[in-house]
Every structure is written in structure tokens, then in C-alpha cells.
CSV table of N, CA and C in Angstrom, one decimal:
chain,number,residue,atom,x,y,z
A,1,ASP,N,0.7,-0.8,-0.4
A,1,ASP,CA,0.2,0.5,0.4
A,1,ASP,C,0.6,1.2,0.0
A,2,GLU,N,0.4,1.8,-1.0
A,2,GLU,CA,1.4,3.3,-0.9
A,2,GLU,C,0.5,4.2,0.2
A,3,MET,N,1.9,5.3,0.4
A,3,MET,CA,0.7,5.9,1.6
A,3,MET,C,-0.5,8.2,1.2
A,4,PHE,N,0.2,7.5,-0.1
A,4,PHE,CA,-0.7,8.9,-1.0
A,4,PHE,C,0.1,8.3,-2.3
A,5,SER,N,-1.6,8.6,-2.9
A,5,SER,CA,-1.5,7.8,-4.2
A,5,SER,C,-2.2,9.0,-5.0
A,6,PHE,N,-1.5,9.2,-5.6
A,6,PHE,CA,-2.2,10.6,-6.5
A,6,PHE,C,-2.4,10.7,-8.4
A,7,LYS,N,-4.3,10.1,-8.5
A,7,LYS,CA,-4.1,10.0,-9.9
A,7,LYS,C,-4.8,10.4,-10.4
A,8,TYR,N,-4.2,10.5,-12.0
A,8,TYR,CA,-3.8,12.2,-12.4
A,8,TYR,C,-5.5,12.3,-13.4
A,9,SER,N,-5.8,13.1,-13.4
A,9,SER,CA,-7.6,13.1,-13.6
A,9,SER,C,-7.0,14.7,-15.0
A,10,PRO,N,-7.2,14.7,-16.9
A,10,PRO,CA,-7.0,15.9,-17.5
A,10,PRO,C,-8.8,16.5,-16.7
A,11,GLY,N,-8.2,17.8,-16.7
A,11,GLY,CA,-9.3,18.5,-16.7
A,11,GLY,C,-10.3,18.7,-15.4
A,12,LYS,N,-9.9,17.6,-14.4
A,12,LYS,CA,-10.5,16.9,-13.3
A,12,LYS,C,-10.3,17.8,-12.2
A,13,LEU,N,-8.9,18.5,-11.2
A,13,LEU,CA,-8.6,19.9,-10.7
A,13,LEU,C,-8.9,20.7,-10.6
A,14,ARG,N,-9.4,22.0,-10.1
A,14,ARG,CA,-9.1,22.9,-10.1
A,14,ARG,C,-7.9,23.4,-9.6
A,15,GLY,N,-7.9,24.9,-9.7
A,15,GLY,CA,-6.5,25.5,-9.2
A,15,GLY,C,-5.9,25.6,-7.6
A,16,ASN,N,-6.5,25.7,-7.7
A,16,ASN,CA,-6.6,25.3,-5.3
A,16,ASN,C,-6.3,24.8,-5.2
A,17,GLN,N,-6.6,23.1,-6.1
A,17,GLN,CA,-6.0,21.9,-5.8
A,17,GLN,C,-5.0,21.1,-6.3
A,18,TYR,N,-4.5,21.9,-7.6
A,18,TYR,CA,-3.0,22.0,-7.4
A,18,TYR,C,-1.9,22.6,-6.7
A,19,ARG,N,-2.6,23.9,-6.2
A,19,ARG,CA,-1.6,25.1,-5.4
A,19,ARG,C,-1.7,24.0,-3.8
A,20,SER,N,-2.9,22.6,-3.3
A,20,SER,CA,-2.1,23.3,-2.5
A,20,SER,C,-1.1,21.7,-2.5
A,21,MET,N,-0.7,20.8,-3.9
A,21,MET,CA,-0.4,19.8,-3.9
A,21,MET,C,0.9,20.9,-3.7
A,22,MET,N,1.6,21.9,-3.8
A,22,MET,CA,2.7,22.6,-4.3
A,22,MET,C,3.0,23.2,-2.7
A,23,THR,N,4.8,22.8,-3.2
A,23,THR,CA,6.0,23.0,-2.2
A,23,THR,C,5.6,24.9,-2.1
A,24,LYS,N,5.7,26.2,-1.0
A,24,LYS,CA,5.5,26.9,-0.7
A,24,LYS,C,6.7,27.7,-2.0
A,25,GLU,N,8.2,26.8,-2.0
A,25,GLU,CA,8.7,27.4,-3.1
A,25,GLU,C,8.2,27.7,-3.8
A,26,GLU,N,7.0,25.6,-4.7
A,26,GLU,CA,7.0,26.0,-6.1
A,26,GLU,C,5.6,27.0,-6.3
A,27,LEU,N,5.1,27.6,-5.3
A,27,LEU,CA,4.0,28.4,-5.1
A,27,LEU,C,4.4,29.4,-5.8
A,28,GLU,N,5.0,30.0,-5.4
A,28,GLU,CA,5.6,31.3,-5.0
A,28,GLU,C,6.6,31.4,-6.3
A,29,GLU,N,7.1,30.7,-7.2
A,29,GLU,CA,7.1,30.8,-8.7
A,29,GLU,C,6.8,30.6,-9.3
A,30,GLU,N,5.1,30.4,-9.7
A,30,GLU,CA,4.3,30.4,-9.6
A,30,GLU,C,3.4,30.8,-10.4
A,31,GLN,N,3.8,31.5,-8.9
A,31,GLN,CA,3.0,32.8,-8.9
A,31,GLN,C,4.0,34.2,-9.8
A,32,ARG,N,4.9,33.9,-9.3
A,32,ARG,CA,5.7,35.0,-10.5
A,32,ARG,C,5.6,35.0,-11.1
A,33,VAL,N,5.0,33.4,-12.0
A,33,VAL,CA,5.2,33.4,-13.8
A,33,VAL,C,4.5,34.0,-14.0
A,34,GLN,N,3.7,33.8,-13.4
A,34,GLN,CA,2.4,34.5,-13.7
A,34,GLN,C,1.0,35.7,-13.6
A,35,ARG,N,2.8,37.4,-12.9
A,35,ARG,CA,2.7,37.5,-12.7
A,35,ARG,C,3.4,38.6,-13.9
A,36,GLU,N,4.2,37.8,-14.6
A,36,GLU,CA,5.1,38.7,-15.6
A,36,GLU,C,4.7,38.3,-17.0
A,37,GLN,N,3.8,36.4,-17.2
A,37,GLN,CA,2.7,36.5,-18.5
A,37,GLN,C,1.4,37.2,-18.1
A,38,LEU,N,1.0,37.4,-17.2
A,38,LEU,CA,-0.2,38.5,-16.8
A,38,LEU,C,-0.3,40.2,-18.1
A,39,ALA,N,1.2,39.8,-17.1
A,39,ALA,CA,1.2,41.2,-17.7
A,39,ALA,C,2.1,41.6,-18.5
A,40,ALA,N,2.9,40.8,-19.3
A,40,ALA,CA,2.8,40.6,-20.8
A,40,ALA,C,1.6,40.5,-21.9
A,41,ILE,N,0.8,40.0,-21.3
A,41,ILE,CA,-1.0,39.9,-22.2
A,41,ILE,C,-1.7,41.0,-21.7
A,42,PHE,N,-1.6,42.1,-20.8
A,42,PHE,CA,-1.8,43.2,-21.0
A,42,PHE,C,-1.1,45.0,-21.4
A,43,ARG,N,0.4,44.4,-21.3
A,43,ARG,CA,0.5,44.9,-22.3
A,43,ARG,C,0.3,44.9,-23.9
A,44,LEU,N,0.9,43.4,-24.4
A,44,LEU,CA,0.0,43.3,-25.5
A,44,LEU,C,-1.2,44.0,-25.7
A,45,MET,N,-2.8,44.5,-24.5
A,45,MET,CA,-3.7,44.3,-25.3
A,45,MET,C,-3.0,45.8,-25.5
A,46,LYS,N,-3.1,46.4,-24.1
A,46,LYS,CA,-2.3,48.6,-24.3
A,46,LYS,C,-2.4,48.5,-25.8
A,47,GLU,N,-0.8,47.6,-26.7
A,47,GLU,CA,-0.7,47.7,-27.7
A,47,GLU,C,-0.7,47.8,-29.1
A,48,LYS,N,-2.9,46.8,-28.5
A,48,LYS,CA,-3.0,46.0,-29.8
A,48,LYS,C,-4.6,46.7,-29.5
A,49,SER,N,-5.2,48.2,-29.1
A,49,SER,CA,-6.3,48.2,-28.7
A,49,SER,C,-7.3,47.9,-29.2
A,50,ASP,N,-6.2,48.3,-31.1
A,50,ASP,CA,-7.8,47.6,-31.9
A,50,ASP,C,-7.7,46.6,-32.2
A,51,THR,N,-6.6,46.5,-31.9
A,51,THR,CA,-8.6,44.7,-32.2
A,51,THR,C,-8.6,44.5,-31.2
A,52,PHE,N,-8.5,44.6,-29.5
A,52,PHE,CA,-8.8,44.2,-28.2
A,52,PHE,C,-9.6,45.0,-27.8
A,53,GLY,N,-9.3,45.7,-28.1
A,53,GLY,CA,-11.0,47.8,-27.5
A,53,GLY,C,-10.4,47.7,-26.7
A,54,GLU,N,-10.3,49.7,-25.6
A,54,GLU,CA,-10.6,49.3,-24.3
A,54,GLU,C,-10.5,48.1,-23.8
A,55,MET,N,-9.8,47.7,-22.2
A,55,MET,CA,-10.2,47.6,-21.3
A,55,MET,C,-9.1,47.5,-20.4
A,56,SER,N,-9.4,48.6,-18.9
A,56,SER,CA,-8.4,48.5,-18.2
A,56,SER,C,-8.6,47.8,-17.6
A,57,GLU,N,-7.6,47.7,-16.6
A,57,GLU,CA,-6.8,46.4,-15.5
A,57,GLU,C,-8.3,45.3,-14.8
A,58,GLY,N,-8.5,46.7,-14.0
A,58,GLY,CA,-9.5,46.1,-13.4
A,58,GLY,C,-10.9,45.5,-14.1
A,59,ASP,N,-11.2,45.5,-15.6
A,59,ASP,CA,-11.5,44.8,-16.9
A,59,ASP,C,-11.3,43.1,-17.4
A,60,MET,N,-9.7,43.8,-16.8
A,60,MET,CA,-8.6,42.3,-17.6
A,60,MET,C,-8.5,41.2,-15.9
A,61,LYS,N,-9.0,41.5,-15.5
A,61,LYS,CA,-8.6,40.7,-13.5
A,61,LYS,C,-10.5,40.3,-13.2
A,62,GLU,N,-11.1,41.1,-13.8
A,62,GLU,CA,-12.2,41.0,-13.2
A,62,GLU,C,-12.7,39.3,-14.7
A,63,GLN,N,-11.9,39.7,-16.0
A,63,GLN,CA,-12.9,37.9,-17.4
A,63,GLN,C,-11.5,37.2,-16.5
A,64,LEU,N,-10.8,37.0,-15.3
A,64,LEU,CA,-9.6,36.3,-14.8
A,64,LEU,C,-10.3,35.9,-13.4
A,65,ARG,N,-11.2,36.1,-13.5
A,65,ARG,CA,-11.7,35.5,-11.9
A,65,ARG,C,-11.9,34.6,-12.6
A,66,LEU,N,-13.5,34.8,-14.1
A,66,LEU,CA,-13.6,33.7,-14.4
A,66,LEU,C,-13.7,32.7,-14.3
A,67,TYR,N,-11.9,32.4,-14.5
A,67,TYR,CA,-11.0,31.4,-15.7
A,67,TYR,C,-10.2,31.0,-14.1
A,68,ASP,N,-10.4,31.3,-13.0
A,68,ASP,CA,-10.5,31.1,-11.4
A,68,ASP,C,-8.8,30.9,-11.1
A,69,ILE,N,-8.4,32.1,-11.8
A,69,ILE,CA,-6.5,32.7,-12.0
A,69,ILE,C,-6.3,34.2,-11.1
């Protein structure tokens, strides 16, 4: 018998379930990368407002909440 068994189920775990499995260092690194990626996305959207329309940072954060980000 294994003390811990993890069965991978694609699409079944929510973000908070993955976070609970991470070490503190992994979680900090994940958050750092996420901040960098979101900043890059926001910059691109501002630069290409003719394509994406005008969107404030608050608008973008509200949209990201829909995806548990």
C-alpha cells in the first residue's frame, strides 16, 4: 500500500487543488511566472487596442476571475 496515491485526471482538478499540492517555493515561483505572463498579456492588449478594444486592468482582472486565475 502506498501512503499517497495521486491519480491524474485531466481537467478534473481546479487551480486551488493543484496549489495545495505545491511546496511553498513552487507556489511562489508559479505566482511570479503568472504575474509576468499577465503583465505581458496586458501590455500586448494595450498596444493592440484596435484589435482587443479598450480594457482597463480592472476589466481584465474581472475576466480572469471567471477562469480561477
